[in-house]
Tab-separated table of C-alpha atoms in Angstrom:
chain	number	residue	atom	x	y	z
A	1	UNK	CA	110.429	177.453	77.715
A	2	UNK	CA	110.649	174.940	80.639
A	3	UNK	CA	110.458	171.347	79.201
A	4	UNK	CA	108.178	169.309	81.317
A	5	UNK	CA	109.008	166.152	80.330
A	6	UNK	CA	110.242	163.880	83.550
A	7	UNK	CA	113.309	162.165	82.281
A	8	UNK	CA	114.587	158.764	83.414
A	9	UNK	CA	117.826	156.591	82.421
A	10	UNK	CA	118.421	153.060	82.920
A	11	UNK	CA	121.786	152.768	83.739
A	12	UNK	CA	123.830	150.208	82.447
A	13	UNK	CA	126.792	148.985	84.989
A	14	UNK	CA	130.305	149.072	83.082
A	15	UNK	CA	131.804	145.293	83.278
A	16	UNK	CA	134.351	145.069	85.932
A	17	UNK	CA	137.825	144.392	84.770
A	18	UNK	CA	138.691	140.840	84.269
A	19	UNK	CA	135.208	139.605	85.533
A	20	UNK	CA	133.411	137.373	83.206
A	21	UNK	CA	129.559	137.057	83.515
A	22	UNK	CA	128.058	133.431	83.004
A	23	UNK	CA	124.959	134.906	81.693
A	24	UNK	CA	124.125	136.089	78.673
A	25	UNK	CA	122.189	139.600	79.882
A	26	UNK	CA	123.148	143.227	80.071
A	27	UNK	CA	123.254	144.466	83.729
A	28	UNK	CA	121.825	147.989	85.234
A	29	UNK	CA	122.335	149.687	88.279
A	30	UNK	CA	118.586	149.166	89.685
A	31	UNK	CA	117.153	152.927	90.883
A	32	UNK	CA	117.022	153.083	94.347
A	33	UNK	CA	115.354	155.338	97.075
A	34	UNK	CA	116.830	155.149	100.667
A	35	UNK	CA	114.681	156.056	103.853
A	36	UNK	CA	116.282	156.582	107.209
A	37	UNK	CA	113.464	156.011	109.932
A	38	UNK	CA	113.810	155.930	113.372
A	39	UNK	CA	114.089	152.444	113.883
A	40	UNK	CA	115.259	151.015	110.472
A	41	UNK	CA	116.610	152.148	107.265
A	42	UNK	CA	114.850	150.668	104.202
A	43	UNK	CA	116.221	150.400	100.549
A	44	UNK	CA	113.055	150.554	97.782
A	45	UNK	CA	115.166	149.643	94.554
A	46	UNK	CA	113.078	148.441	90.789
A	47	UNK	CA	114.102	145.480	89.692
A	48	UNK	CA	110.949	144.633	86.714
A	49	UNK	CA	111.007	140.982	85.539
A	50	UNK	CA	112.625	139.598	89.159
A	51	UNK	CA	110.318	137.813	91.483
A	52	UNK	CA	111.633	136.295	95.115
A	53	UNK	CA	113.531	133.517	93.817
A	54	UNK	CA	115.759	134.941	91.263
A	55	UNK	CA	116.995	138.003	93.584
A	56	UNK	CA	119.511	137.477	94.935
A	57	UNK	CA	121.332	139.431	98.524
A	58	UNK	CA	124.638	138.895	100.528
A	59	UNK	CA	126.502	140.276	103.286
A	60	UNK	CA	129.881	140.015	103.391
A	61	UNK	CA	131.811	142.108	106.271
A	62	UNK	CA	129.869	145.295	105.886
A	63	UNK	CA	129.313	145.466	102.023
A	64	UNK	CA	125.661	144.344	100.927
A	65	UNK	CA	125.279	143.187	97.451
A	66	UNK	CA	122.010	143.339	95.740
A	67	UNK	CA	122.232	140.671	92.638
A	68	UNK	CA	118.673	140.458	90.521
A	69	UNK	CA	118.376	137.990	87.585
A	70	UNK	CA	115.283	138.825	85.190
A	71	UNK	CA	113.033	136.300	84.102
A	72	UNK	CA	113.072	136.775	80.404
A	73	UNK	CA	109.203	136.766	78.773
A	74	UNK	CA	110.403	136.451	75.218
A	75	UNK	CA	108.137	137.686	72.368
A	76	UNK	CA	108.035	135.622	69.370
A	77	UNK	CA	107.109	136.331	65.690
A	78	UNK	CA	107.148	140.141	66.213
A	79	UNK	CA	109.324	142.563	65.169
A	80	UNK	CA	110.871	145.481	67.577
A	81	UNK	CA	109.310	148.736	66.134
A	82	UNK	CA	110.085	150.523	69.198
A	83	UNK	CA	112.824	150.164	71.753
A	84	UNK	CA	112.792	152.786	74.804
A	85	UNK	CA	114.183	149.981	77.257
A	86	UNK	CA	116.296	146.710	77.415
A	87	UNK	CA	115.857	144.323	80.016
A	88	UNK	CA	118.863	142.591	81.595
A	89	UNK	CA	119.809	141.546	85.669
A	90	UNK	CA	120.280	144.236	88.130
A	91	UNK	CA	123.251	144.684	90.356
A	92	UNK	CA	124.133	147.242	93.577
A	93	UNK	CA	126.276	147.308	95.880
A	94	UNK	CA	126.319	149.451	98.826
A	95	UNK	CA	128.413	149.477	101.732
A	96	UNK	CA	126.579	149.348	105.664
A	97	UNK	CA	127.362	151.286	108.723
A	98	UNK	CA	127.618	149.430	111.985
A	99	UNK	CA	124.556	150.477	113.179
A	100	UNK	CA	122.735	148.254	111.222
A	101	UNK	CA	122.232	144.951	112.994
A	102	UNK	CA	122.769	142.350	110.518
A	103	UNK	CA	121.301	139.585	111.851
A	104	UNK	CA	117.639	141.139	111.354
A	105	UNK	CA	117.959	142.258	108.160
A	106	UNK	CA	114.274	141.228	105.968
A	107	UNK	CA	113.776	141.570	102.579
A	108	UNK	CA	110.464	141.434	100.254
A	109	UNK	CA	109.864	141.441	96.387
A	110	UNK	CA	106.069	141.836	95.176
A	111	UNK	CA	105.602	143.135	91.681
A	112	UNK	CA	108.823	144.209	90.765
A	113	UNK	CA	109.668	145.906	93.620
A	114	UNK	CA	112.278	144.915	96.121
A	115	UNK	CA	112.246	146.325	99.808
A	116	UNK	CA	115.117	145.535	101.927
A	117	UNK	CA	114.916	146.499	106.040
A	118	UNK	CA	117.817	147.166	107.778
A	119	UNK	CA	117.061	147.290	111.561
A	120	UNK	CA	119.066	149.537	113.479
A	121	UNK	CA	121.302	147.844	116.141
A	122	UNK	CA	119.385	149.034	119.748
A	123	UNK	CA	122.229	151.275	120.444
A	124	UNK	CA	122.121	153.113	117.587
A	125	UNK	CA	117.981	154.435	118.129
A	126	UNK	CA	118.810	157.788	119.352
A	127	UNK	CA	117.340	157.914	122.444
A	128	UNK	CA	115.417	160.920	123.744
A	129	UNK	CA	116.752	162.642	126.692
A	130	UNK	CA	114.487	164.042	129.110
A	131	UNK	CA	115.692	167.254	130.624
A	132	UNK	CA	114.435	167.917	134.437
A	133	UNK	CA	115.342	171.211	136.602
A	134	UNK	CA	117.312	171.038	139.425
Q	1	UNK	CA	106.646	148.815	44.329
Q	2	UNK	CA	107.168	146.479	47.272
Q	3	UNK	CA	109.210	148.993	48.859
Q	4	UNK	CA	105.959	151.331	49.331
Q	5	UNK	CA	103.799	148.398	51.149
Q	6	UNK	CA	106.198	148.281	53.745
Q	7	UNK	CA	106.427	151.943	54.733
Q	8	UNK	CA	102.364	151.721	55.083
Q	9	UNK	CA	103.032	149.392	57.761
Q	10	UNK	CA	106.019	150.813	59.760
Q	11	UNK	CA	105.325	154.499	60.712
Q	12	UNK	CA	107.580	154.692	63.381
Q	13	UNK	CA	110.621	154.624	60.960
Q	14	UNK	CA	109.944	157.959	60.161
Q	15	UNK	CA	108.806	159.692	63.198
Q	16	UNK	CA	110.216	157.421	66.073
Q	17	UNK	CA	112.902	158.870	67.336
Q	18	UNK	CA	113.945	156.151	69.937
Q	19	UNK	CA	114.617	153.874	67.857
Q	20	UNK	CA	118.270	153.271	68.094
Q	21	UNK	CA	119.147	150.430	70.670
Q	22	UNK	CA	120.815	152.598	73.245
Q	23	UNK	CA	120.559	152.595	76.846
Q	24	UNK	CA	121.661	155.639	77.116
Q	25	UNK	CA	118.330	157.181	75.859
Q	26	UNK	CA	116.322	159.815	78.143
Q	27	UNK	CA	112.324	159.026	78.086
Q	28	UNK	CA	109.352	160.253	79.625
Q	29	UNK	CA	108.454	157.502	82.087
Q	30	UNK	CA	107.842	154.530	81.860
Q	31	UNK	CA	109.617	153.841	79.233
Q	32	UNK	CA	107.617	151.214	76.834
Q	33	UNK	CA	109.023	148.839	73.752
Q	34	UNK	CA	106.496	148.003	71.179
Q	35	UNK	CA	106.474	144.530	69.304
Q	36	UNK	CA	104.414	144.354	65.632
Q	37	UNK	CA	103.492	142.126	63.248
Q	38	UNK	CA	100.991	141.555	60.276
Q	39	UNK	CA	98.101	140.706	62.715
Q	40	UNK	CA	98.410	142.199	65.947
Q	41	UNK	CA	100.786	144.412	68.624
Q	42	UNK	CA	102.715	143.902	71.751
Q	43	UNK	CA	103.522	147.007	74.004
Q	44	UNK	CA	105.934	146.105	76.826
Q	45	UNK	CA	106.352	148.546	79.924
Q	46	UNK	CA	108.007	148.416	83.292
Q	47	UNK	CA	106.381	149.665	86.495
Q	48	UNK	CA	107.882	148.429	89.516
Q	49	UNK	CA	106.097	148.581	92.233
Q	50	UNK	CA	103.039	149.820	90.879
Q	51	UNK	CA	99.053	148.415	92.054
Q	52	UNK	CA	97.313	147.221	88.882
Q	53	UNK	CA	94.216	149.201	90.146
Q	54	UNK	CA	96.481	152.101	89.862
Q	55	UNK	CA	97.117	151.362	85.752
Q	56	UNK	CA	94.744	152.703	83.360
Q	57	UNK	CA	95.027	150.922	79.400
Q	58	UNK	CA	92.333	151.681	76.877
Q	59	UNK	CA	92.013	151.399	73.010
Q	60	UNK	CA	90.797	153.825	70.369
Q	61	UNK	CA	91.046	152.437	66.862
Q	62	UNK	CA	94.758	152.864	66.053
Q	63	UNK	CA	95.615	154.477	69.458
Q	64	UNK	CA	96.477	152.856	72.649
Q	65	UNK	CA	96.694	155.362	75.974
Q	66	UNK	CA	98.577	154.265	79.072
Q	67	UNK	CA	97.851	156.024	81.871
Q	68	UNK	CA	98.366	155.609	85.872
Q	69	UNK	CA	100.551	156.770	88.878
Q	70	UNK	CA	103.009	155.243	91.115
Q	71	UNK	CA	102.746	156.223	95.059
Q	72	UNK	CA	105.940	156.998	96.142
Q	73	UNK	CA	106.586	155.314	99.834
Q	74	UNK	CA	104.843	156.495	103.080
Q	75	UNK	CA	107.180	158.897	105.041
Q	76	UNK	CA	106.158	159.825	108.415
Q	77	UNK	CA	107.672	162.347	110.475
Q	78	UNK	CA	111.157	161.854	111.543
Q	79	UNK	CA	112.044	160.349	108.275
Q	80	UNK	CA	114.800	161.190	106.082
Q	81	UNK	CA	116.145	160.151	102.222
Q	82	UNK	CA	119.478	159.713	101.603
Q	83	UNK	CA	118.624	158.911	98.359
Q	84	UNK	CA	116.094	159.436	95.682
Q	85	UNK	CA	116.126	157.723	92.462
Q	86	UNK	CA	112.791	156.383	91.473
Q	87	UNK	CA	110.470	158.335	89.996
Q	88	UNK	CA	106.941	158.518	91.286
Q	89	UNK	CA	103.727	160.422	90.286
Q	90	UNK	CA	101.405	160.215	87.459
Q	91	UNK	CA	101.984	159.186	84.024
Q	92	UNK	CA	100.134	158.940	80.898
Q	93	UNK	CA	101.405	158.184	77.612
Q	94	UNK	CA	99.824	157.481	74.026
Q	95	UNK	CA	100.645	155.464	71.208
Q	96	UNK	CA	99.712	155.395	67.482
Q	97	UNK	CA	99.886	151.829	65.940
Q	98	UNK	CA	99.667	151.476	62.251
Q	99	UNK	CA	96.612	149.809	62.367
Q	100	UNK	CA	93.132	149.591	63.984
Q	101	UNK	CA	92.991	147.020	66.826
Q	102	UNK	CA	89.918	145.681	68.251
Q	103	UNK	CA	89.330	146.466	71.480
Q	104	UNK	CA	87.143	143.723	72.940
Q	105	UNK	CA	90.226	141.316	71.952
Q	106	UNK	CA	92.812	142.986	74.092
Q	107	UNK	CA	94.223	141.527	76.874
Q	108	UNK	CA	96.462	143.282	79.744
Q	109	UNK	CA	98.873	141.178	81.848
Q	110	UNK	CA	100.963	142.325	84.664
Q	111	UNK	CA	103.571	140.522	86.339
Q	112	UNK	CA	106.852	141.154	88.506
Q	113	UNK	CA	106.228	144.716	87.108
Q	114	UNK	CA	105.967	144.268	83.453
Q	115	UNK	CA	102.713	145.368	82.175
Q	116	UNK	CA	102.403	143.450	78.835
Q	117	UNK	CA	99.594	144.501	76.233
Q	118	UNK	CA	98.520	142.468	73.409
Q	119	UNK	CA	96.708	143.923	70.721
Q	120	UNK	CA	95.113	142.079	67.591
Q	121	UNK	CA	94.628	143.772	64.459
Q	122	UNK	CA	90.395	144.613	63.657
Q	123	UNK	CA	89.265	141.548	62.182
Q	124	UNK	CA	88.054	143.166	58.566
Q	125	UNK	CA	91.798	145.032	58.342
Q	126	UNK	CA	93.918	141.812	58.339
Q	127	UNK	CA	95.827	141.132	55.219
Q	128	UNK	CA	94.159	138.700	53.607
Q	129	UNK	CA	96.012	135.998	51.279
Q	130	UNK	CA	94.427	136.148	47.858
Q	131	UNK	CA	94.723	132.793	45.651
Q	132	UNK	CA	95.657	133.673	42.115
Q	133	UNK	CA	93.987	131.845	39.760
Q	134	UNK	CA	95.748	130.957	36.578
Q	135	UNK	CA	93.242	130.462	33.484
């Protein structure tokens, strides 16, 4: 019997030895989805509850670190009947090639959502090579 | 004799479940927390990324259905994932409340993601406090 039921997982992110957190809030690895295009390679990662100020991106050498604090809508005078979800910050940190060129690097949160653009340096486009006779 | 009253209002105890606070639970997406007290309900979901136009919420007496879809992102041709994480596609998903709610009183917000649904109780089904007289 195939079970149709599309399963997710928020994943927490274990607590790094010896690294203390100033906030009070669980952290999750955000889900993300990355798209090499031609030109650019973009990283689509949910981070609900964030908006533009509270996210939070840095480059250091060639390691980019994604850091999202949630903006906590707390419900009062109601009891939690049912829990499928906590809410907490997001963190992620991935690790560039060089043939991104950092100094172009955009980023955009709307709803949610954060989209970060990593232009490829020019010499990294591949280039099409035309092949002529002889 | 108290004991039974409060059973009539929490349903989920017996049939829910997610109810233990683990993050290591696997839903159905999205995943949605519900909030409940004498008068009214709060469902919480997240859907990152998702158009409002795209979200569907209606009411029918004690059920509330949730229904929409989430695009996943344009590829055109010469694109490639590496990776693939979020889910995408349609999703619809129904909840029984222990009570009736009236549905010209709901209100929908959506912000950063969270879709946040508030849900009074039917006017006529709201415990009422009841003065006793002493003679």
């Amino acid at each position: 019997m195939q079970d149709n039921t599309r399963e997710i997982l928020k994943k927490e992110a274990g607590t790094p030895e010896g690294i203390e957190r100033t906030r009070d809030e669980k952290i999750f690895i955000p889900a993300v989805d990355i798209i090499e295009r031609p030109d650019d390679i973009i990283i689509i990662s949910d981070v609900p509850g964030c908006d533009e100020n509270s996210v939070d991106i840095t480059l250091e050498k060639n390691i980019l670190t994604i850091n999202a604090q949630v903006i906590k809508d707390n419900i009062v005078d109601k009891r939690l009947v049912l829990n499928e979800y906590e809410v907490g910050d997001f963190q992620r940190v991935f690790t560039l090639s060089s043939e991104v060129d950092r100094d172009k690097i955009q980023a955009k949160v709307k709803n949610g959502l954060l989209k970060v653009i990593l232009p490829k340096a020019a010499q990294a486009k591949s280039r099409k090579i035309t092949v002529t006779t002889e | 004799m108290l004991g039974q009253f409060e059973r009539l209002f929490d349903p989920f105890m017996s049939f829910s479940p997610f109810l233990r606070r683990g993050i290591t639970n696997r839903v159905e997406f999205p995943p949605y927390n519900v909030w409940l007290a004498d008068d009214s309900a709060v469902i919480t979901t997240e859907l990152p990324g998702v158009n409002p136009e795209d979200i569907d919420v209606s009411v029918a007496n004690k059920t509330v259905t949730l229904s929409g879809f989430r695009k996943a992102e344009e590829i055109q041709k010469g694109d490639a994932y590496h990776r693939r994480e979020r889910w995408t596609g349609n999703f619809k998903k129904s909840i029984e409340l222990p009570f009736s709610i009236d549905g010209k009183k709901v209100t929908a917000t959506f912000n950063r993601g969270i879709l946040k649904i508030d849900l009074p109780r039917v006017e006529e089904e709201k415990p009422k406090k009841i003065t006793i007289k002493s003679e």
